[in-house]
mmCIF file of C-alpha atoms and ligand atoms in Angstrom:
data_model
loop_
_atom_site.group_PDB
_atom_site.id
_atom_site.type_symbol
_atom_site.label_atom_id
_atom_site.label_comp_id
_atom_site.label_asym_id
_atom_site.label_seq_id
_atom_site.Cartn_x
_atom_site.Cartn_y
_atom_site.Cartn_z
ATOM 1 C CA MET H 227 -21.708 28.707 34.917
ATOM 2 C CA ILE H 228 -18.937 26.198 35.779
ATOM 3 C CA GLY H 229 -17.011 29.151 37.714
ATOM 4 C CA THR H 230 -19.695 29.495 40.279
ATOM 5 C CA ASP H 231 -20.618 25.754 40.977
ATOM 6 C CA ARG H 232 -20.064 24.520 44.776
ATOM 7 C CA TYR H 233 -16.881 23.332 44.132
ATOM 8 C CA ALA H 234 -15.400 26.771 42.878
ATOM 9 C CA ALA H 235 -13.708 27.723 46.022
ATOM 10 C CA ASP H 236 -12.176 24.179 46.011
ATOM 11 C CA ARG H 237 -10.895 24.695 42.433
ATOM 12 C CA GLU H 238 -9.435 28.017 43.617
ATOM 13 C CA ALA H 239 -7.575 26.665 46.432
ATOM 14 C CA LEU H 240 -5.755 23.883 44.264
ATOM 15 C CA ILE H 241 -4.901 26.295 41.597
ATOM 16 C CA ARG H 242 -2.955 28.326 44.738
ATOM 17 C CA GLN H 243 -1.671 24.940 45.690
ATOM 18 C CA ILE H 244 -0.526 24.085 41.850
ATOM 19 C CA GLU H 245 1.308 27.654 41.678
ATOM 20 C CA ALA H 246 3.245 26.913 45.128
ATOM 21 C CA GLN H 247 4.009 23.365 43.805
ATOM 22 C CA PHE H 248 5.794 25.138 40.482
ATOM 23 C CA ARG H 249 7.747 27.339 42.709
ATOM 24 C CA GLU H 250 9.278 24.265 44.881
ATOM 25 C CA THR H 251 9.918 22.435 41.794
ATOM 26 C CA ALA H 252 11.478 25.149 39.661
ATOM 27 C CA ARG H 253 15.144 23.785 40.285
ATOM 28 C CA TYR H 254 13.905 20.833 38.340
ATOM 29 C CA THR H 255 11.239 21.926 35.971
ATOM 30 C CA ALA H 256 12.851 25.409 35.047
ATOM 31 C CA LEU H 257 9.169 26.657 35.314
ATOM 32 C CA PRO H 258 8.929 28.857 38.298
ATOM 33 C CA GLU H 259 5.494 29.728 37.744
ATOM 34 C CA LEU H 260 2.030 28.639 36.333
ATOM 35 C CA ASP H 261 1.351 29.696 32.988
ATOM 36 C CA GLU H 262 -1.684 32.061 32.984
ATOM 37 C CA ARG H 263 -3.104 30.207 29.791
ATOM 38 C CA VAL H 264 -2.881 26.885 31.842
ATOM 39 C CA ARG H 265 -4.204 28.548 35.181
ATOM 40 C CA GLU H 266 -7.117 29.684 33.176
ATOM 41 C CA ALA H 267 -7.879 26.177 31.492
ATOM 42 C CA LEU H 268 -7.657 24.585 35.433
ATOM 43 C CA ARG H 269 -10.197 27.067 36.371
ATOM 44 C CA SER H 270 -12.529 26.250 33.722
ATOM 45 C CA VAL H 271 -12.692 22.275 33.853
ATOM 46 C CA PRO H 272 -15.095 20.817 36.629
ATOM 47 C CA ARG H 273 -12.498 18.048 37.869
ATOM 48 C CA HIS H 274 -15.378 16.609 40.291
ATOM 49 C CA LEU H 275 -17.264 15.487 37.106
ATOM 50 C CA PHE H 276 -14.430 13.475 36.198
ATOM 51 C CA VAL H 277 -13.678 11.395 39.433
ATOM 52 C CA PRO H 278 -15.939 8.724 40.546
ATOM 53 C CA ALA H 279 -18.951 9.990 42.269
ATOM 54 C CA HIS H 280 -17.784 8.814 45.645
ATOM 55 C CA GLU H 281 -14.586 10.862 45.111
ATOM 56 C CA ARG H 282 -16.402 14.127 44.303
ATOM 57 C CA ASP H 283 -15.484 15.783 47.853
ATOM 58 C CA VAL H 284 -11.663 15.058 47.538
ATOM 59 C CA ALA H 285 -11.761 16.203 43.614
ATOM 60 C CA TYR H 286 -9.678 18.986 44.191
ATOM 61 C CA ALA H 287 -7.295 17.568 46.416
ATOM 62 C CA ASP H 288 -3.538 17.780 44.511
ATOM 63 C CA VAL H 289 -3.462 14.005 44.591
ATOM 64 C CA PRO H 290 -4.118 11.282 41.965
ATOM 65 C CA LEU H 291 -7.134 9.336 42.438
ATOM 66 C CA PRO H 292 -8.314 5.891 41.590
ATOM 67 C CA ILE H 293 -10.673 5.815 38.893
ATOM 68 C CA GLY H 294 -11.214 2.134 38.908
ATOM 69 C CA ARG H 295 -9.565 -0.701 36.726
ATOM 70 C CA GLY H 296 -6.466 -0.239 38.517
ATOM 71 C CA GLN H 297 -6.338 3.374 36.778
ATOM 72 C CA THR H 298 -5.843 6.513 38.212
ATOM 73 C CA ILE H 299 -6.880 10.387 37.170
ATOM 74 C CA SER H 300 -3.504 11.981 37.511
ATOM 75 C CA GLN H 301 -2.602 14.531 40.257
ATOM 76 C CA PRO H 302 -3.998 17.998 39.294
ATOM 77 C CA TYR H 303 -0.177 19.581 39.487
ATOM 78 C CA ILE H 304 1.422 16.796 36.991
ATOM 79 C CA VAL H 305 -1.584 17.735 34.599
ATOM 80 C CA ALA H 306 -0.750 21.194 34.791
ATOM 81 C CA LEU H 307 3.060 20.496 34.406
ATOM 82 C CA MET H 308 2.571 18.283 31.144
ATOM 83 C CA SER H 309 0.151 20.906 30.045
ATOM 84 C CA SER H 310 2.634 23.767 30.477
ATOM 85 C CA LEU H 311 5.451 21.511 29.097
ATOM 86 C CA LEU H 312 3.551 21.335 25.591
ATOM 87 C CA ASP H 313 3.400 24.823 25.212
ATOM 88 C CA ILE H 314 0.073 24.618 23.582
ATOM 89 C CA THR H 315 -1.136 27.133 20.917
ATOM 90 C CA PRO H 316 -4.634 27.558 20.150
ATOM 91 C CA GLY H 317 -5.424 25.401 17.102
ATOM 92 C CA ASP H 318 -2.502 22.608 17.622
ATOM 93 C CA ARG H 319 -3.459 19.062 17.036
ATOM 94 C CA VAL H 320 -2.103 17.230 20.165
ATOM 95 C CA LEU H 321 -2.291 13.351 20.817
ATOM 96 C CA GLU H 322 -2.733 12.267 24.232
ATOM 97 C CA ILE H 323 -2.120 8.673 24.930
ATOM 98 C CA GLY H 324 -4.268 7.270 27.987
ATOM 99 C CA THR H 325 -7.364 9.157 28.207
ATOM 100 C CA GLY H 326 -8.646 7.489 31.432
ATOM 101 C CA CYS H 327 -11.549 9.646 32.335
ATOM 102 C CA GLY H 328 -10.694 12.290 30.380
ATOM 103 C CA TYR H 329 -9.675 15.144 32.632
ATOM 104 C CA GLN H 330 -6.187 16.016 31.051
ATOM 105 C CA ALA H 331 -8.081 15.975 27.491
ATOM 106 C CA ALA H 332 -10.483 18.647 28.922
ATOM 107 C CA VAL H 333 -7.432 20.804 30.313
ATOM 108 C CA LEU H 334 -5.797 20.544 26.814
ATOM 109 C CA ALA H 335 -9.012 21.361 24.695
ATOM 110 C CA ALA H 336 -9.707 24.321 27.211
ATOM 111 C CA LEU H 337 -6.191 25.691 26.037
ATOM 112 C CA GLY H 338 -7.574 25.529 22.712
ATOM 113 C CA ALA H 339 -5.867 22.462 21.516
ATOM 114 C CA GLU H 340 -7.831 19.884 18.878
ATOM 115 C CA VAL H 341 -7.088 16.747 20.929
ATOM 116 C CA TYR H 342 -7.172 12.948 19.978
ATOM 117 C CA SER H 343 -6.732 10.711 22.968
ATOM 118 C CA LEU H 344 -6.327 7.029 22.944
ATOM 119 C CA GLU H 345 -7.234 4.581 25.735
ATOM 120 C CA ILE H 346 -6.570 0.885 25.880
ATOM 121 C CA ILE H 347 -9.329 0.004 28.276
ATOM 122 C CA ALA H 348 -12.545 0.092 26.022
ATOM 123 C CA GLU H 349 -14.988 0.986 28.906
ATOM 124 C CA LEU H 350 -12.598 3.863 30.206
ATOM 125 C CA ALA H 351 -12.441 5.201 26.479
ATOM 126 C CA GLU H 352 -16.408 5.286 26.151
ATOM 127 C CA ARG H 353 -17.171 6.495 29.366
ATOM 128 C CA SER H 354 -14.938 9.529 28.848
ATOM 129 C CA ALA H 355 -15.941 10.063 25.165
ATOM 130 C CA ARG H 356 -19.495 10.347 26.629
ATOM 131 C CA LEU H 357 -18.618 12.822 29.539
ATOM 132 C CA LEU H 358 -16.588 15.039 27.259
ATOM 133 C CA ALA H 359 -19.205 15.140 24.737
ATOM 134 C CA GLU H 360 -22.009 15.975 27.276
ATOM 135 C CA LEU H 361 -19.568 18.614 28.562
ATOM 136 C CA ASP H 362 -19.582 20.044 25.044
ATOM 137 C CA TYR H 363 -15.386 19.219 24.785
ATOM 138 C CA ASP H 364 -16.238 19.108 20.974
ATOM 139 C CA GLU H 365 -12.601 19.444 20.204
ATOM 140 C CA VAL H 366 -11.437 16.036 21.950
ATOM 141 C CA THR H 367 -11.942 12.887 19.873
ATOM 142 C CA VAL H 368 -11.586 9.823 21.940
ATOM 143 C CA ALA H 369 -10.935 6.185 20.458
ATOM 144 C CA HIS H 370 -10.088 2.788 22.193
ATOM 145 C CA GLY H 371 -6.608 1.640 21.033
ATOM 146 C CA ASP H 372 -3.277 0.790 22.011
ATOM 147 C CA GLY H 373 -1.375 3.936 22.193
ATOM 148 C CA HIS H 374 2.171 2.250 20.871
ATOM 149 C CA ALA H 375 1.658 2.889 17.399
ATOM 150 C CA GLY H 376 -0.025 6.495 17.864
ATOM 151 C CA TRP H 377 -2.573 7.707 15.752
ATOM 152 C CA PRO H 378 -1.248 8.282 12.146
ATOM 153 C CA GLU H 379 -4.015 9.302 10.757
ATOM 154 C CA HIS H 380 -4.156 12.831 12.361
ATOM 155 C CA ALA H 381 -0.507 13.035 12.468
ATOM 156 C CA PRO H 382 1.872 15.189 12.754
ATOM 157 C CA TYR H 383 0.917 16.441 15.943
ATOM 158 C CA GLN H 384 2.489 19.636 17.559
ATOM 159 C CA GLY H 385 1.921 17.989 21.138
ATOM 160 C CA ILE H 386 1.767 14.308 22.262
ATOM 161 C CA VAL H 387 1.271 13.587 25.908
ATOM 162 C CA VAL H 388 1.762 10.169 27.673
ATOM 163 C CA THR H 389 -0.293 9.706 30.827
ATOM 164 C CA ALA H 390 1.128 6.194 31.498
ATOM 165 C CA ALA H 391 5.007 5.228 32.066
ATOM 166 C CA ALA H 392 6.885 3.444 29.430
ATOM 167 C CA PRO H 393 10.555 2.213 29.567
ATOM 168 C CA GLU H 394 11.322 4.030 26.485
ATOM 169 C CA PRO H 395 9.389 6.642 24.197
ATOM 170 C CA PRO H 396 7.804 4.498 21.489
ATOM 171 C CA PRO H 397 9.194 5.302 18.042
ATOM 172 C CA ALA H 398 6.034 5.747 16.398
ATOM 173 C CA LEU H 399 5.081 8.784 18.914
ATOM 174 C CA LEU H 400 8.402 10.160 17.847
ATOM 175 C CA GLU H 401 7.841 9.720 14.482
ATOM 176 C CA GLN H 402 4.259 11.436 14.407
ATOM 177 C CA LEU H 403 5.468 14.516 16.126
ATOM 178 C CA ALA H 404 5.557 17.724 13.670
ATOM 179 C CA ALA H 405 8.861 19.633 13.408
ATOM 180 C CA GLY H 406 8.927 21.828 16.644
ATOM 181 C CA GLY H 407 6.415 19.633 18.255
ATOM 182 C CA ARG H 408 7.151 18.222 21.558
ATOM 183 C CA LEU H 409 6.374 14.782 23.200
ATOM 184 C CA VAL H 410 5.776 14.939 27.057
ATOM 185 C CA ILE H 411 6.298 11.228 28.505
ATOM 186 C CA PRO H 412 7.287 9.721 31.927
ATOM 187 C CA VAL H 413 9.855 7.436 31.016
ATOM 188 C CA GLY H 414 11.067 4.348 33.252
ATOM 189 C CA PRO H 415 10.279 0.793 34.969
ATOM 190 C CA ARG H 416 6.724 0.055 36.210
ATOM 191 C CA ALA H 417 7.735 0.933 39.891
ATOM 192 C CA GLY H 418 10.076 3.623 41.007
ATOM 193 C CA GLY H 419 12.496 5.641 39.149
ATOM 194 C CA GLN H 420 10.546 7.234 36.515
ATOM 195 C CA MET H 421 11.266 10.607 34.970
ATOM 196 C CA LEU H 422 9.082 12.913 32.999
ATOM 197 C CA ARG H 423 10.944 13.495 29.699
ATOM 198 C CA CYS H 424 10.306 16.292 27.177
ATOM 199 C CA ILE H 425 11.252 15.713 23.968
ATOM 200 C CA ARG H 426 11.430 18.253 21.270
ATOM 201 C CA ARG H 427 11.399 17.566 17.296
ATOM 202 C CA ARG H 428 13.931 20.077 15.698
ATOM 203 C CA ALA H 429 13.376 21.815 12.572
ATOM 204 C CA ASP H 430 16.205 19.334 10.948
ATOM 205 C CA GLY H 431 14.088 16.435 12.051
ATOM 206 C CA GLY H 432 16.446 15.539 14.813
ATOM 207 C CA TYR H 433 15.410 15.666 18.792
ATOM 208 C CA SER H 434 16.608 17.384 21.838
ATOM 209 C CA GLU H 435 15.167 16.298 25.147
ATOM 210 C CA ARG H 436 15.212 17.094 28.816
ATOM 211 C CA ASP H 437 14.495 15.046 31.867
ATOM 212 C CA VAL H 438 12.249 17.209 34.051
ATOM 213 C CA LEU H 439 10.973 15.846 37.332
ATOM 214 C CA PRO H 440 10.851 12.316 39.009
ATOM 215 C CA VAL H 441 7.235 11.162 38.815
ATOM 216 C CA ALA H 442 5.299 8.002 39.573
ATOM 217 C CA PHE H 443 2.802 6.627 37.038
ATOM 218 C CA VAL H 444 0.573 3.751 36.119
ATOM 219 C CA PRO H 445 2.430 1.606 33.554
ATOM 220 C CA PHE H 446 1.917 2.057 30.022
ATOM 221 C CA THR H 447 0.556 -1.451 28.996
ATOM 222 C CA ARG H 448 -0.247 -3.755 26.270
ATOM 223 C CA ASP H 449 -2.524 -5.824 28.227
ATOM 224 C CA ARG H 450 -6.133 -5.126 27.210
ATOM 225 C CA ASP H 451 -9.263 -4.915 29.384
ATOM 226 C CA GLN H 452 -8.188 -6.515 32.584
ATOM 227 C CA PRO H 453 -11.348 -7.308 35.188
ATOM 228 C CA GLY H 454 -11.857 -4.696 37.632
ATOM 229 C CA PRO H 455 -14.252 -2.275 39.176
ATOM 230 C CA ALA H 456 -15.457 0.736 36.625
ATOM 231 C CA CYS H 457 -14.651 4.249 37.192
ATOM 232 C CA ALA H 458 -17.256 6.782 37.925
HETATM 233 N N1 SAH U 853 -4.971 11.245 31.367
HETATM 234 C C1 SAH U 853 -5.658 10.941 32.634
HETATM 235 C C2 SAH U 853 -4.689 9.778 33.277
HETATM 236 C C3 SAH U 853 -4.799 8.499 33.343
HETATM 237 S S1 SAH U 853 -4.054 7.476 34.115
HETATM 238 C C4 SAH U 853 -5.783 12.057 33.347
HETATM 239 O O1 SAH U 853 -6.483 13.008 32.601
HETATM 240 O O2 SAH U 853 -5.827 11.966 34.676
HETATM 241 C C5 SAH U 853 -3.367 6.419 32.275
HETATM 242 C C6 SAH U 853 -4.123 5.738 31.522
HETATM 243 O O3 SAH U 853 -3.262 5.014 30.341
HETATM 244 C C7 SAH U 853 -5.102 4.452 32.131
HETATM 245 O O4 SAH U 853 -6.663 4.908 31.785
HETATM 246 C C8 SAH U 853 -4.426 3.505 31.385
HETATM 247 O O5 SAH U 853 -5.410 2.470 30.856
HETATM 248 C C9 SAH U 853 -4.024 4.061 29.898
HETATM 249 N N2 SAH U 853 -3.058 3.136 29.039
HETATM 250 C C10 SAH U 853 -2.111 2.409 29.687
HETATM 251 N N3 SAH U 853 -1.333 1.938 28.567
HETATM 252 C C11 SAH U 853 -1.687 2.446 27.391
HETATM 253 C C12 SAH U 853 -1.806 2.406 26.103
HETATM 254 N N4 SAH U 853 -0.680 1.251 25.830
HETATM 255 N N5 SAH U 853 -2.760 2.656 25.150
HETATM 256 C C13 SAH U 853 -3.614 3.460 25.768
HETATM 257 N N6 SAH U 853 -3.802 4.141 26.629
HETATM 258 C C14 SAH U 853 -2.850 3.372 27.687
#
């Protein structure tokens, strides 16, 4: 049903653009092509339902969009890149920090992951939990909380993705990675100079890391519930 909605052509055009972006950024990312499974996941998720109603017609532009409360829904190419770096196998347990409106969580679920997602702004957590349930993403569990401590109850995770930039990867997230698991996180200052980093936990318990691409994310915050307009 989703594949034939009125946005299906926009979604296809977006996928073409993301494929072009993968080619253009290959010298940084070492990923010259959009993974087939990630492409199918992007094709299956109705992004227009995750953006505020007045932004539906630009939902498939390859740009981040404001969702209220000073937050954004990430650029689709970045969602595709982070999803590819996680290298998900169906059935993997994945922790997301920064649910926002839930789009990345839906893409991870479409890849077959069992997703646990934490959002520090209560209103966004409630809204995305409701939307994901309405759309039958039963594999996603959203909770309101500060991601600095991770979510130990469901650890270890085969993948952890952080969708806000931290000065350094929080130690709790490194600890909650399974052997062979990957943490994908933008690292760097609040404004400018951030790098998307991919950290892999080796079988011996140590970590290998690679800086993948310069990026610009909203900050990983500890301030709860600043006043502001709501999303959707
Ligand atoms: N994953 C979203 C992107 C949301 S933007 C997508 O699919 O587009 C990043 C989100 O991280 C914001 O909603 C912000 O409120 C949240 N965030 C920032 N710091 C956080 C923290 N310490 N714990 C949990 N969420 C946090």
